[in-house]
mmCIF file of C-alpha atoms in Angstrom:
data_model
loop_
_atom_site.group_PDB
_atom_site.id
_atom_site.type_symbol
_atom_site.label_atom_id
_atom_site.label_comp_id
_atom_site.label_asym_id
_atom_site.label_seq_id
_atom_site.Cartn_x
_atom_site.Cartn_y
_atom_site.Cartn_z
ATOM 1 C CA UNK A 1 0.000 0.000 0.000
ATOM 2 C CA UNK A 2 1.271 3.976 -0.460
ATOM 3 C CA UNK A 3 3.125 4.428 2.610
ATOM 4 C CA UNK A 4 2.665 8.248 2.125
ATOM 5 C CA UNK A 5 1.432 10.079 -0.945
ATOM 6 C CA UNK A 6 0.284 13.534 -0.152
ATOM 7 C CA UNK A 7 -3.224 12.744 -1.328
ATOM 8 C CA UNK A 8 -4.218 9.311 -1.781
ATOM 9 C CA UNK A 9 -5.187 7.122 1.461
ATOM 10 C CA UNK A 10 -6.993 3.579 1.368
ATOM 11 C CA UNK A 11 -9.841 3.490 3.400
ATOM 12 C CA UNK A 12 -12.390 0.920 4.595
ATOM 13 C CA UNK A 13 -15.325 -0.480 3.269
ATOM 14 C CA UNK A 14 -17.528 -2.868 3.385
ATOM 15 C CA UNK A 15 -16.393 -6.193 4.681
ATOM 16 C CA UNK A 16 -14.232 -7.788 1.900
ATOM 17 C CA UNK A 17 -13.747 -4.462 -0.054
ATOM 18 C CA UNK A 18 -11.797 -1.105 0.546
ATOM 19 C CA UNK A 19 -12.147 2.451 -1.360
ATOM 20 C CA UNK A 20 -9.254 4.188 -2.684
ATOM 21 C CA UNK A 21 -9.899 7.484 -2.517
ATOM 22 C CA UNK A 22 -8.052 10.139 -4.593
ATOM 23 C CA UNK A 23 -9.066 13.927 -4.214
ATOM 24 C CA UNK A 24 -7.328 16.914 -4.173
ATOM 25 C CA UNK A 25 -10.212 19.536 -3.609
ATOM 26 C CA UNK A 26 -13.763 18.466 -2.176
ATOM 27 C CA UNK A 27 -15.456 17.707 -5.115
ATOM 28 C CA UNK A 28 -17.304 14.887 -6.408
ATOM 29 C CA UNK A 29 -17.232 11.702 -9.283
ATOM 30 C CA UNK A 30 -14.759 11.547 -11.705
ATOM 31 C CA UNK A 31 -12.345 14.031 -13.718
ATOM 32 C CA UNK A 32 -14.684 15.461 -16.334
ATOM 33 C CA UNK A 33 -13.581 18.971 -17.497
ATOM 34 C CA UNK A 34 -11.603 19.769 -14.751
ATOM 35 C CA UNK A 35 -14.433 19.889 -12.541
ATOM 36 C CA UNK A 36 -15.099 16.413 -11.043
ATOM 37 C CA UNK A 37 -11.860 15.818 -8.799
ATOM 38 C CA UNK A 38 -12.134 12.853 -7.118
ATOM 39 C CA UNK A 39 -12.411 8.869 -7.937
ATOM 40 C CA UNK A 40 -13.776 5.979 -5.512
ATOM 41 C CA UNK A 41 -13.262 2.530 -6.967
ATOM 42 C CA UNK A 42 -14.343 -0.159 -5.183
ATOM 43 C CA UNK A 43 -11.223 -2.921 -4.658
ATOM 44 C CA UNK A 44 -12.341 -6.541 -4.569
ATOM 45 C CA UNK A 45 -10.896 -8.374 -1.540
ATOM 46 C CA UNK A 46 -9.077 -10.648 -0.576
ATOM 47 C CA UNK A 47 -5.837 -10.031 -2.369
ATOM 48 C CA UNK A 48 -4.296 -12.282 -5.408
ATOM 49 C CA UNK A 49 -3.196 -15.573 -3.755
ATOM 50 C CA UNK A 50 0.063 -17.099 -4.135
ATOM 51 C CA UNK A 51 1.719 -13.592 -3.517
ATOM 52 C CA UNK A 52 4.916 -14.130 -1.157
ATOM 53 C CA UNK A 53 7.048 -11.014 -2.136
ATOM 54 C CA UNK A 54 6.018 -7.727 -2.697
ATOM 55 C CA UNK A 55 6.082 -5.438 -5.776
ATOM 56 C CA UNK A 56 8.945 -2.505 -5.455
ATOM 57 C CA UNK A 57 7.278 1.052 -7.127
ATOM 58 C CA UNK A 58 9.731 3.719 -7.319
ATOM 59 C CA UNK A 59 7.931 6.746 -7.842
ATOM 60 C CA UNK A 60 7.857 10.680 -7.365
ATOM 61 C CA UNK A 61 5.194 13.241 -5.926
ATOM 62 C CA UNK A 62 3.523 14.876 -9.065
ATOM 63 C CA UNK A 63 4.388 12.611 -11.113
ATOM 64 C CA UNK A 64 0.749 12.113 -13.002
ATOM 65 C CA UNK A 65 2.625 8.780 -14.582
ATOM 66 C CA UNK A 66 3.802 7.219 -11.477
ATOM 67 C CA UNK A 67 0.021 7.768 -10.162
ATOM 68 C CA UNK A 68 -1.465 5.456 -12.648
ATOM 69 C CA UNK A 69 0.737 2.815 -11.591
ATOM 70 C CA UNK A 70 -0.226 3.480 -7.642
ATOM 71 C CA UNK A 71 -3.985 3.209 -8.957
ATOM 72 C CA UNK A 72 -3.561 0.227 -10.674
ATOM 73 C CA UNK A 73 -1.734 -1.295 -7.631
ATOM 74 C CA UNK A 74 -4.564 -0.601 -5.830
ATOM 75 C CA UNK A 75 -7.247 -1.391 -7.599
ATOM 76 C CA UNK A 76 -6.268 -5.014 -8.316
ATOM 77 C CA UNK A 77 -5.286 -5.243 -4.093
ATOM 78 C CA UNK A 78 -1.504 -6.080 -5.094
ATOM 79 C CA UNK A 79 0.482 -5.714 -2.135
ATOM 80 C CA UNK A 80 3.868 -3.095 -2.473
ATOM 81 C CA UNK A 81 6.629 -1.756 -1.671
ATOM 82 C CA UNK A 82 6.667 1.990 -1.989
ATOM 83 C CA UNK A 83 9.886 4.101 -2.718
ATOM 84 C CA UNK A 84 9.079 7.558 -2.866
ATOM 85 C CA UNK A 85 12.288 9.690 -4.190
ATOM 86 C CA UNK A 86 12.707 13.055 -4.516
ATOM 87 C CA UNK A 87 13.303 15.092 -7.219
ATOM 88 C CA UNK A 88 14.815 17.743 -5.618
ATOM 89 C CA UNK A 89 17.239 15.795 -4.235
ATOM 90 C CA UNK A 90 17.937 13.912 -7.954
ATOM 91 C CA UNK A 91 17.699 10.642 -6.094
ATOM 92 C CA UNK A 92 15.620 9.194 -9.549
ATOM 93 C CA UNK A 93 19.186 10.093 -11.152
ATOM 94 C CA UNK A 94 21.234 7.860 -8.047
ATOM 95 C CA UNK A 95 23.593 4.734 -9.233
ATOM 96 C CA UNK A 96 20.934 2.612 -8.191
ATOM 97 C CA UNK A 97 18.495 4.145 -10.115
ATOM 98 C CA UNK A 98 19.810 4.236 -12.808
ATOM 99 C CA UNK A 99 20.811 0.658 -12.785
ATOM 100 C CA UNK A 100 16.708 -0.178 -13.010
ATOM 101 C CA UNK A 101 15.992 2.443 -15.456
ATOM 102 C CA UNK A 102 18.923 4.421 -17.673
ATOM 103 C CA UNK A 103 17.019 7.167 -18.338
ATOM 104 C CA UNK A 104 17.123 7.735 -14.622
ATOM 105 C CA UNK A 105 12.757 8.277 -14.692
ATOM 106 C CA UNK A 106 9.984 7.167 -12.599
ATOM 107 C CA UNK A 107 7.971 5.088 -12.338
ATOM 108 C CA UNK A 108 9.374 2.339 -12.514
ATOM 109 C CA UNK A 109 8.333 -0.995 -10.715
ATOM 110 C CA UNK A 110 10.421 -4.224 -9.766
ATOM 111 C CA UNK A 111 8.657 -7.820 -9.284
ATOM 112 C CA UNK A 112 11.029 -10.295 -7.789
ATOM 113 C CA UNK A 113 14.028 -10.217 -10.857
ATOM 114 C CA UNK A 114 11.567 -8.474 -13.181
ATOM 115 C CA UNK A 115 12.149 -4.739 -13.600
ATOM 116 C CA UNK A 116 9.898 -2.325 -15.663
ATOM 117 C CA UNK A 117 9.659 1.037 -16.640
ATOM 118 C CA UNK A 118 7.377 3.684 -18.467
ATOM 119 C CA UNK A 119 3.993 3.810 -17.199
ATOM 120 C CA UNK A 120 1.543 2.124 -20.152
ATOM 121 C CA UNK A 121 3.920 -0.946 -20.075
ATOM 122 C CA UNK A 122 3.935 -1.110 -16.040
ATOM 123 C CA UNK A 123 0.151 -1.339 -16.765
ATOM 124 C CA UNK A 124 -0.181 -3.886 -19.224
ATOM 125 C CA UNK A 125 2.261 -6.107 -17.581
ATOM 126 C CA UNK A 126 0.698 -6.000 -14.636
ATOM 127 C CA UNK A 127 -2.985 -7.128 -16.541
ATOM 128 C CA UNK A 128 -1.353 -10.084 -17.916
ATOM 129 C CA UNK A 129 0.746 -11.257 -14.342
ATOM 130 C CA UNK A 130 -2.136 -10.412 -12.714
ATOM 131 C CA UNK A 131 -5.368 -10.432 -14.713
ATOM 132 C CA UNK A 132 -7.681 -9.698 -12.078
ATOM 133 C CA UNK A 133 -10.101 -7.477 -11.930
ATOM 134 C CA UNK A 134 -9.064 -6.530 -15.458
ATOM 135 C CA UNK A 135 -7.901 -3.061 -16.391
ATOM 136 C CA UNK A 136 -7.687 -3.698 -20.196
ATOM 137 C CA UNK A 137 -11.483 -4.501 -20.531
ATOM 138 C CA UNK A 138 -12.372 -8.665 -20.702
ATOM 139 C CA UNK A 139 -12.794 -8.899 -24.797
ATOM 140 C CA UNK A 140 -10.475 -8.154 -27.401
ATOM 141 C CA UNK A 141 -13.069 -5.201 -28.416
ATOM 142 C CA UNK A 142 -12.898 -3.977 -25.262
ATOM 143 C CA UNK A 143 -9.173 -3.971 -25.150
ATOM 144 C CA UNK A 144 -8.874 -2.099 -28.493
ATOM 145 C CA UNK A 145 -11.436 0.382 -27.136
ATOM 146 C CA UNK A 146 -9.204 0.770 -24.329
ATOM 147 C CA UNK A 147 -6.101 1.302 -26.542
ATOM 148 C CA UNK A 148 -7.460 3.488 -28.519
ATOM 149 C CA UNK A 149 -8.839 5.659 -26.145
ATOM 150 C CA UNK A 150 -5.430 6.230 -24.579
ATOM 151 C CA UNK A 151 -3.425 6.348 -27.518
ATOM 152 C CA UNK A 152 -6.293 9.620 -28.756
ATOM 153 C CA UNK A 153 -5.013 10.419 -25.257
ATOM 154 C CA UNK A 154 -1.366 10.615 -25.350
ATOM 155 C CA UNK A 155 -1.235 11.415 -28.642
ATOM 156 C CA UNK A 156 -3.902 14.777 -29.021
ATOM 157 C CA UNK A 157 -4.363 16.089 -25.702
ATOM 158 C CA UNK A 158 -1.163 14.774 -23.413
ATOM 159 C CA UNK A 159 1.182 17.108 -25.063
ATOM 160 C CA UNK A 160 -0.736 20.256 -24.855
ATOM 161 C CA UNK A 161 -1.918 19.502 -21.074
ATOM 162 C CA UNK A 162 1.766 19.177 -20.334
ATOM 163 C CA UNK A 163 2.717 22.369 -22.094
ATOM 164 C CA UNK A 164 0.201 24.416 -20.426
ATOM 165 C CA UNK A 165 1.067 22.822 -16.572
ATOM 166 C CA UNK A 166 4.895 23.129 -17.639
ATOM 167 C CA UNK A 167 4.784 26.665 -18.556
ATOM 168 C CA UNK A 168 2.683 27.543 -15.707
ATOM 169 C CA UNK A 169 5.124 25.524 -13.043
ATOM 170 C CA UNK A 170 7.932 26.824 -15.172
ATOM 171 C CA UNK A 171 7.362 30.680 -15.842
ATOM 172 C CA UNK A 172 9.120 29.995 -18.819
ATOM 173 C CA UNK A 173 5.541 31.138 -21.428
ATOM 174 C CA UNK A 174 3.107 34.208 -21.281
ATOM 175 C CA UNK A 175 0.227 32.497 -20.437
ATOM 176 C CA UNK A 176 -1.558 34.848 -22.695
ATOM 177 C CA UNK A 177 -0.278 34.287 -25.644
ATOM 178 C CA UNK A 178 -1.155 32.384 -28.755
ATOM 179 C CA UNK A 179 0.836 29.127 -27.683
ATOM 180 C CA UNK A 180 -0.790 28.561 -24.046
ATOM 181 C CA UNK A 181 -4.476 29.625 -25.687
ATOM 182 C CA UNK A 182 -4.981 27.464 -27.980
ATOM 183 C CA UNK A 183 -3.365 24.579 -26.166
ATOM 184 C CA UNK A 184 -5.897 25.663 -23.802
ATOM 185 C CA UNK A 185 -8.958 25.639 -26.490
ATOM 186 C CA UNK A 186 -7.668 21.806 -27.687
ATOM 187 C CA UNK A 187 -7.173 20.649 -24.245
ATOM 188 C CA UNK A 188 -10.716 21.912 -23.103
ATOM 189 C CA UNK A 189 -12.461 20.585 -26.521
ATOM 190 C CA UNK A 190 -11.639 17.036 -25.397
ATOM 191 C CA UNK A 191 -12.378 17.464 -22.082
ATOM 192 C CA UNK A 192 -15.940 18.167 -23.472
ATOM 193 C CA UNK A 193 -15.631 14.589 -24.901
ATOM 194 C CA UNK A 194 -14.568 13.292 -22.148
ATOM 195 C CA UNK A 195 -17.330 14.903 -19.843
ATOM 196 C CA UNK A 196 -19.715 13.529 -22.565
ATOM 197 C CA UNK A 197 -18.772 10.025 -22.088
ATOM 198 C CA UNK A 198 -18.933 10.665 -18.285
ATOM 199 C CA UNK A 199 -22.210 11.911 -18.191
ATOM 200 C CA UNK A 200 -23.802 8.629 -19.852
ATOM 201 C CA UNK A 201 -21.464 6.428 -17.662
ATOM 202 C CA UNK A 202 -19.334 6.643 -13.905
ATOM 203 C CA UNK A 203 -16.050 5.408 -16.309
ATOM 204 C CA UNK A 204 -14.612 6.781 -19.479
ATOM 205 C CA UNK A 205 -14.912 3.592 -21.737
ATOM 206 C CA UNK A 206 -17.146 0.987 -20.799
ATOM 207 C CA UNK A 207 -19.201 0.305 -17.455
ATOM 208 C CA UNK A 208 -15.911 -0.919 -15.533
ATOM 209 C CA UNK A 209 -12.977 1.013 -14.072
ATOM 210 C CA UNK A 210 -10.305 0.585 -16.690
ATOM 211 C CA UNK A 211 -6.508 1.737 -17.514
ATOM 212 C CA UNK A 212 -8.214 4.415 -19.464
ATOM 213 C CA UNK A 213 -9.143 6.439 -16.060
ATOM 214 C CA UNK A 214 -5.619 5.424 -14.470
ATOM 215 C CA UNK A 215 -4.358 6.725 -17.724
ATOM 216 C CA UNK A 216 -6.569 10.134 -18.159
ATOM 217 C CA UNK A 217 -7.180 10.997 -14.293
ATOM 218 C CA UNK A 218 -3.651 12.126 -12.801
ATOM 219 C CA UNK A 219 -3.142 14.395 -16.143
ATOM 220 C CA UNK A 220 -6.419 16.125 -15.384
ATOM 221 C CA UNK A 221 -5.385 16.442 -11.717
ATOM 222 C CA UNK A 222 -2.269 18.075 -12.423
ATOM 223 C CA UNK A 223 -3.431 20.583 -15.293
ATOM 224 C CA UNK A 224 -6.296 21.715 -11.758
ATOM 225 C CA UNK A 225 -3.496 22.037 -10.034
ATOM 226 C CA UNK A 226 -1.211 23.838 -12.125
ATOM 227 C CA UNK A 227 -4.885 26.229 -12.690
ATOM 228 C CA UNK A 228 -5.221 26.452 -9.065
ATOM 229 C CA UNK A 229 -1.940 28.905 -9.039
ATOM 230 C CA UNK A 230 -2.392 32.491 -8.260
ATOM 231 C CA UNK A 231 -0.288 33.150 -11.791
ATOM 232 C CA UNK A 232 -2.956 31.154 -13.091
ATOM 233 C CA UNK A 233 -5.512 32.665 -12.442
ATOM 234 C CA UNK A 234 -6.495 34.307 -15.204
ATOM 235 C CA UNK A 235 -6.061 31.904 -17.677
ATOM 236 C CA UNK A 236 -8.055 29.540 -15.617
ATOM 237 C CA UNK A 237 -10.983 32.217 -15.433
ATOM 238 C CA UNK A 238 -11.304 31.927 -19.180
ATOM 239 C CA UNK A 239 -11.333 28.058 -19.399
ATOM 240 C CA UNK A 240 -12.870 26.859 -16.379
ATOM 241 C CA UNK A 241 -16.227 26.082 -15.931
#
């Protein structure tokens, strides 16, 4: 389980379940255009059996990628070690490290002699070693579905999202000029699609929590919290709801 995150916390349920609980501003349901802030999933219980050692994560605060890995740990109740580094510090850069991952990044995650790095991969190897509940949908249709939707993702609206939180954690961009603005415009267009899908279901693809939410989720979180900044403010005043 996260040993300390900031902003996550498991907490009990119902007898044989527990809710993880994200939230970073009291809110409600799930992140649609910016606005819906938190997520409660539902974790089956007991844990997978036949699980002797526990899962290392190596991860960072803020780090929307190393989040989707900590959800998905959760969610399918798989028990972990958790190695929280900091950045400041450039401890994700240390010998050791860099010995699990060159490129000296997080997350990365380490199962017995098995080491793996870059979030999507984390997530789909952990669906196949450990297939339940399922994260990548239980049909082939599903799966592509799931694919897709994240590769739209990371592909049309992951590189603008980061360019507006970077240049707004950065300084380095007027915030009012063309760049941020219509990065901005894009960004909020699909969160209209997004907030479409959410309104006809509690998930973003299909009636099940999937890696599509672990995916989508911690970007939206950071882009409210890079909003949420007083040199923010009025860009977020033009896009926010």
């Amino acid at each position: 389980m996260i040993a300390q995150s900031g902003s996550a916390r498991c907490l009990p349920s119902s007898p044989g379940s527990m809710r993880f609980v994200v939230t970073a501003h009291p809110s409600r349901g799930s992140a649609a255009h910016f606005r819906r802030c938190a997520v409660v999933v539902t974790i089956p219980s007991p844990p997978p059996a036949g699980r002797t050692m526990a899962i290392d994560v190596y991860w960072g605060s803020g780090s929307p990628y190393a989040w989707r890995v900590l959800l998905a740990l959760e969610y399918k109740r798989l028990p972990y070690l958790s190695h929280l580094l900091q950045f400041s510090k450039q401890e994700h850069k240390s010998p050791q490290m860099l010995a699990l991952n060159p490129r000296g990044r997080v997350p990365v995650l380490k199962d017995g002699d098995y080491v793996c790095f870059e979030s999507l991969a984390i997530l789909y190897y952990l669906d196949l070693k450990y297939p339940q509940p399922p994260i990548f949908g239980r049909t082939p249709e599903e799966a592509g579905t799931i694919m897709r939707v994240i590769c739209e993702y990371q592909a049309y609206i992951e590189p603008r999202l980061r360019r507006i939180t970077s240049a707004i954690f950065d300084g380095d961009v007027d915030l009012s000029g063309d760049e941020i603005t219509e990065a901005m415009h894009s960004v909020a267009s699909d969160a209209r699609t997004i907030e479409g899908r959410l309104s006809k279901s509690d998930w973003i693809v299909g009636d099940a929590y999937s890696a599509v939410d672990m995916v989508i989720f911690p970007g939206i979180q950071l882009l409210k919290r890079a909003l949420e900044r007083p040199v923010a403010r009025e860009l977020s005043s033009r896009f926010m709801p």
